[in-house]
Structures are given as structure tokens and as C-alpha cells.
CSV table of C-alpha atoms in Angstrom, one decimal:
chain,number,residue,atom,x,y,z
A,1,UNK,CA,0.0,0.0,0.0
A,2,UNK,CA,1.5,3.3,-0.9
A,3,UNK,CA,1.5,5.8,2.0
A,4,UNK,CA,0.5,3.1,4.4
A,5,UNK,CA,2.3,2.1,7.6
A,6,UNK,CA,4.2,-1.1,8.0
A,7,UNK,CA,4.4,-2.7,11.4
A,8,UNK,CA,5.6,-6.1,12.8
A,9,UNK,CA,2.9,-8.2,14.4
A,10,UNK,CA,2.5,-11.9,15.3
A,11,UNK,CA,1.2,-14.1,12.5
A,12,UNK,CA,-1.7,-15.6,14.5
A,13,UNK,CA,-2.7,-12.2,15.8
A,14,UNK,CA,-2.9,-10.8,12.3
A,15,UNK,CA,-4.6,-13.8,10.8
A,16,UNK,CA,-7.3,-13.9,13.5
A,17,UNK,CA,-7.9,-10.1,13.3
A,18,UNK,CA,-7.9,-10.2,9.4
A,19,UNK,CA,-10.4,-13.1,9.3
A,20,UNK,CA,-12.7,-11.4,11.9
A,21,UNK,CA,-12.6,-8.1,10.0
A,22,UNK,CA,-13.3,-9.8,6.7
A,23,UNK,CA,-16.2,-11.7,8.1
A,24,UNK,CA,-17.6,-8.5,9.7
A,25,UNK,CA,-17.3,-6.7,6.3
A,26,UNK,CA,-19.0,-9.6,4.6
A,27,UNK,CA,-21.9,-9.5,7.1
A,28,UNK,CA,-22.2,-5.8,6.6
A,29,UNK,CA,-22.3,-6.2,2.8
A,30,UNK,CA,-25.0,-8.9,3.1
A,31,UNK,CA,-27.0,-6.7,5.4
A,32,UNK,CA,-26.9,-3.7,3.0
A,33,UNK,CA,-28.0,-5.8,0.1
A,34,UNK,CA,-30.7,-7.5,2.2
A,35,UNK,CA,-32.1,-4.1,3.4
A,36,UNK,CA,-32.1,-2.8,-0.2
A,37,UNK,CA,-33.5,-5.8,-1.9
A,38,UNK,CA,-37.0,-5.2,-3.3
A,39,UNK,CA,-39.1,-7.8,-5.0
A,40,UNK,CA,-42.6,-8.2,-6.3
A,41,UNK,CA,-45.1,-9.5,-3.8
A,42,UNK,CA,-45.6,-12.7,-5.9
A,43,UNK,CA,-41.9,-13.7,-5.6
A,44,UNK,CA,-40.7,-16.1,-2.9
A,45,UNK,CA,-38.7,-13.9,-0.4
A,46,UNK,CA,-35.8,-16.4,-0.2
A,47,UNK,CA,-35.5,-16.7,-3.9
A,48,UNK,CA,-35.6,-12.9,-4.3
A,49,UNK,CA,-33.0,-12.3,-1.6
A,50,UNK,CA,-30.7,-14.9,-3.2
A,51,UNK,CA,-31.1,-13.2,-6.6
A,52,UNK,CA,-30.2,-9.8,-5.0
A,53,UNK,CA,-27.0,-11.4,-3.5
A,54,UNK,CA,-26.1,-13.0,-6.8
A,55,UNK,CA,-26.7,-9.7,-8.7
A,56,UNK,CA,-24.3,-8.0,-6.2
A,57,UNK,CA,-21.7,-10.7,-6.6
A,58,UNK,CA,-22.1,-11.7,-2.9
A,59,UNK,CA,-22.3,-15.5,-3.1
A,60,UNK,CA,-21.0,-15.8,0.4
A,61,UNK,CA,-24.3,-14.4,1.7
A,62,UNK,CA,-26.3,-17.4,0.7
A,63,UNK,CA,-26.4,-20.1,3.4
A,64,UNK,CA,-26.0,-23.6,2.0
A,65,UNK,CA,-27.9,-26.3,3.8
A,66,UNK,CA,-26.3,-29.7,3.9
A,67,UNK,CA,-28.0,-33.1,4.2
A,68,UNK,CA,-26.4,-36.1,6.0
A,69,UNK,CA,-24.9,-37.5,2.7
A,70,UNK,CA,-23.2,-34.2,1.6
A,71,UNK,CA,-19.7,-33.3,2.6
A,72,UNK,CA,-19.9,-30.0,4.6
A,73,UNK,CA,-18.0,-26.9,3.5
A,74,UNK,CA,-14.5,-26.5,5.0
A,75,UNK,CA,-14.7,-24.1,7.9
A,76,UNK,CA,-11.5,-22.1,7.9
A,77,UNK,CA,-12.2,-20.6,11.3
A,78,UNK,CA,-11.8,-24.0,12.9
A,79,UNK,CA,-8.2,-24.2,11.7
A,80,UNK,CA,-6.9,-20.7,12.5
A,81,UNK,CA,-5.6,-22.2,15.7
A,82,UNK,CA,-3.7,-25.5,15.5
A,83,UNK,CA,-6.4,-28.2,15.5
A,84,UNK,CA,-6.2,-32.0,15.3
A,85,UNK,CA,-6.9,-33.4,11.8
A,86,UNK,CA,-10.1,-35.6,12.0
A,87,UNK,CA,-9.4,-38.7,10.0
A,88,UNK,CA,-12.3,-40.2,8.0
A,89,UNK,CA,-10.9,-43.7,7.8
A,90,UNK,CA,-8.7,-46.1,9.7
A,91,UNK,CA,-5.6,-45.9,7.6
A,92,UNK,CA,-3.6,-43.4,9.8
A,93,UNK,CA,-1.7,-46.1,11.8
A,94,UNK,CA,-2.5,-44.2,15.0
A,95,UNK,CA,-0.5,-41.1,14.0
A,96,UNK,CA,-2.0,-37.8,15.0
A,97,UNK,CA,-1.8,-34.9,12.6
A,98,UNK,CA,-2.8,-31.2,13.0
A,99,UNK,CA,-3.8,-28.4,10.8
A,100,UNK,CA,-2.9,-24.8,11.2
A,101,UNK,CA,-1.6,-21.6,9.5
A,102,UNK,CA,2.0,-21.4,8.3
A,103,UNK,CA,4.1,-19.0,6.2
A,104,UNK,CA,4.5,-20.0,2.5
A,105,UNK,CA,7.9,-21.2,1.4
A,106,UNK,CA,8.6,-17.8,-0.2
A,107,UNK,CA,7.2,-15.9,2.8
A,108,UNK,CA,4.7,-13.9,0.6
A,109,UNK,CA,1.5,-15.6,1.9
A,110,UNK,CA,-0.1,-17.5,4.8
A,111,UNK,CA,-1.4,-20.9,4.0
A,112,UNK,CA,-2.8,-23.9,5.9
A,113,UNK,CA,-0.5,-26.8,6.5
A,114,UNK,CA,-0.4,-30.2,8.1
A,115,UNK,CA,1.8,-30.7,11.1
A,116,UNK,CA,3.0,-33.6,13.3
A,117,UNK,CA,2.7,-31.8,16.6
A,118,UNK,CA,-0.1,-30.1,18.5
A,119,UNK,CA,1.6,-26.8,18.4
A,120,UNK,CA,1.8,-26.8,14.6
A,121,UNK,CA,5.6,-26.3,14.6
A,122,UNK,CA,6.7,-29.3,12.5
A,123,UNK,CA,5.2,-29.3,9.1
A,124,UNK,CA,4.7,-32.5,7.1
A,125,UNK,CA,3.5,-33.3,3.6
A,126,UNK,CA,0.1,-31.6,2.9
A,127,UNK,CA,-0.8,-34.8,1.0
A,128,UNK,CA,-1.5,-36.3,4.4
A,129,UNK,CA,-4.9,-34.4,4.4
A,130,UNK,CA,-5.9,-35.9,1.0
A,131,UNK,CA,-4.7,-39.4,2.0
A,132,UNK,CA,-6.9,-39.6,5.1
A,133,UNK,CA,-9.9,-37.5,4.1
A,134,UNK,CA,-10.5,-38.4,0.5
A,135,UNK,CA,-10.5,-34.8,-0.6
A,136,UNK,CA,-8.7,-33.2,-3.5
A,137,UNK,CA,-6.4,-31.0,-1.4
A,138,UNK,CA,-6.2,-29.2,1.9
A,139,UNK,CA,-8.1,-25.9,1.4
A,140,UNK,CA,-5.8,-22.8,1.6
A,141,UNK,CA,-2.7,-25.0,1.2
A,142,UNK,CA,-1.8,-23.2,-2.0
A,143,UNK,CA,-4.2,-20.2,-1.9
A,144,UNK,CA,-3.4,-17.6,0.8
A,145,UNK,CA,-5.7,-17.1,3.7
A,146,UNK,CA,-4.8,-13.4,3.5
A,147,UNK,CA,-5.7,-11.4,0.5
A,148,UNK,CA,-3.1,-9.3,-1.2
A,149,UNK,CA,-5.3,-6.2,-1.5
A,150,UNK,CA,-4.7,-3.1,0.6
A,151,UNK,CA,-7.0,-2.9,3.6
A,152,UNK,CA,-8.3,0.6,4.4
A,153,UNK,CA,-8.2,1.6,8.0
A,154,UNK,CA,-11.1,4.0,7.6
A,155,UNK,CA,-14.2,2.6,9.1
A,156,UNK,CA,-16.8,3.7,6.6
A,157,UNK,CA,-19.5,1.5,8.2
A,158,UNK,CA,-19.9,3.8,11.2
A,159,UNK,CA,-19.5,7.1,9.4
A,160,UNK,CA,-23.3,7.7,9.3
A,161,UNK,CA,-23.6,6.9,13.1
A,162,UNK,CA,-21.0,9.4,14.2
A,163,UNK,CA,-22.2,12.4,12.3
A,164,UNK,CA,-19.9,11.8,9.4
A,165,UNK,CA,-16.8,11.5,11.5
A,166,UNK,CA,-14.6,8.7,10.2
A,167,UNK,CA,-12.9,6.3,12.7
A,168,UNK,CA,-10.3,3.6,12.4
A,169,UNK,CA,-11.3,0.0,11.8
A,170,UNK,CA,-11.0,-2.4,14.7
A,171,UNK,CA,-8.5,-4.5,12.6
A,172,UNK,CA,-6.1,-1.5,12.3
A,173,UNK,CA,-6.6,-0.5,15.9
A,174,UNK,CA,-5.8,-4.0,17.1
A,175,UNK,CA,-2.8,-4.5,14.8
A,176,UNK,CA,-1.3,-1.1,15.7
A,177,UNK,CA,-1.7,-1.8,19.5
A,178,UNK,CA,-0.1,-5.2,19.2
A,179,UNK,CA,2.6,-4.3,16.8
A,180,UNK,CA,6.3,-3.7,17.2
A,181,UNK,CA,7.0,-0.2,15.9
A,182,UNK,CA,9.6,2.5,15.9
A,183,UNK,CA,8.0,5.9,15.6
A,184,UNK,CA,9.3,9.4,15.8
A,185,UNK,CA,7.4,12.5,16.7
């Protein structure tokens, strides 16, 4: 980001704050579309609302219901802290594996990885996930958890509530408070 600050902060602190801020922004976006979604009286409200979300490009607003035979969507939030890998078969030979965030090899992104210890310090082959869970690949093992777009620190969501006065987002406030910094007056 040009003109933005750069600070040092722990990876887990940043990942948790980033995901929380992203989810809050998504909830806000869904709420705005829902409040401004108008349909004919003869249209099913759920169908209409889904169409409004689709028109706005907000597919994450539509809740998917799963039946017992369907594989549920991967819940990233469960794995932001080191968590034991639940194995769907008996081929693991009593080894325990864990999933958690890690820096990519080139240090430019944060991905999920498979680890051999409960503190997610010792990474192992990500293929372990596929081997024991019959899934294509571990989500976010190659795609970064963190987007590469600049994040504005201006909280535009509350601008109307405070008489037009703009405040800092919670993400930026938290990261600034927790960061290592060297500032001059």
C-alpha cells in the first residue's frame, strides 16, 4: 500500500484479526443488500433475496444447507488455531496430525499446512490431508488465507452513526496496538 504504515505483528494475531474483519465486512455487505432488496409480492422472499445477493456478486451471503450425505464446506475458522486433523478412515496407523496456519515457502502468503505436533511447529506433507480425508487437497494449502489487496483503516460503516466523522477500523486499531514499531514525533 502506498503511503500506508508497516508494522511487525505476530502471524496468529494478524490472521485472527484479518479473518474477523473480513467476516464483519461480509456480514455488513450482506445486510446492506438484504435491506435494499426489493421484489414483487408474488416472488418467494428467499429466492428474491438470493437473486439480490447474486446480482451484487455476494455468493457468500447465501447459506447452504447440507443433508447427511453431503460433505460439509470446509470451515477455515476451525483451523486458525492449531487443530487435530479428524481422519475419516482407519488408515492413519495411530498417527496424529494437526492443521494450522503457516508461512508459505517464499514468505509472501499465509497458508494452511499439516503438522506432526499439537503446536503446529513441525510441518509434514500436505498430502496427508488428502490421504486420510478423500478430498482433492487441503483448502488454503496453495491459496493464501490473507488477500493481497490493501485494507483501508477508515471505518466507513460507522461514518453515518458518528455524524460523518470517520474512525479507524477495529482491525487497524488492534494491529497497531499489538505491533512492534519504531515511531518518531
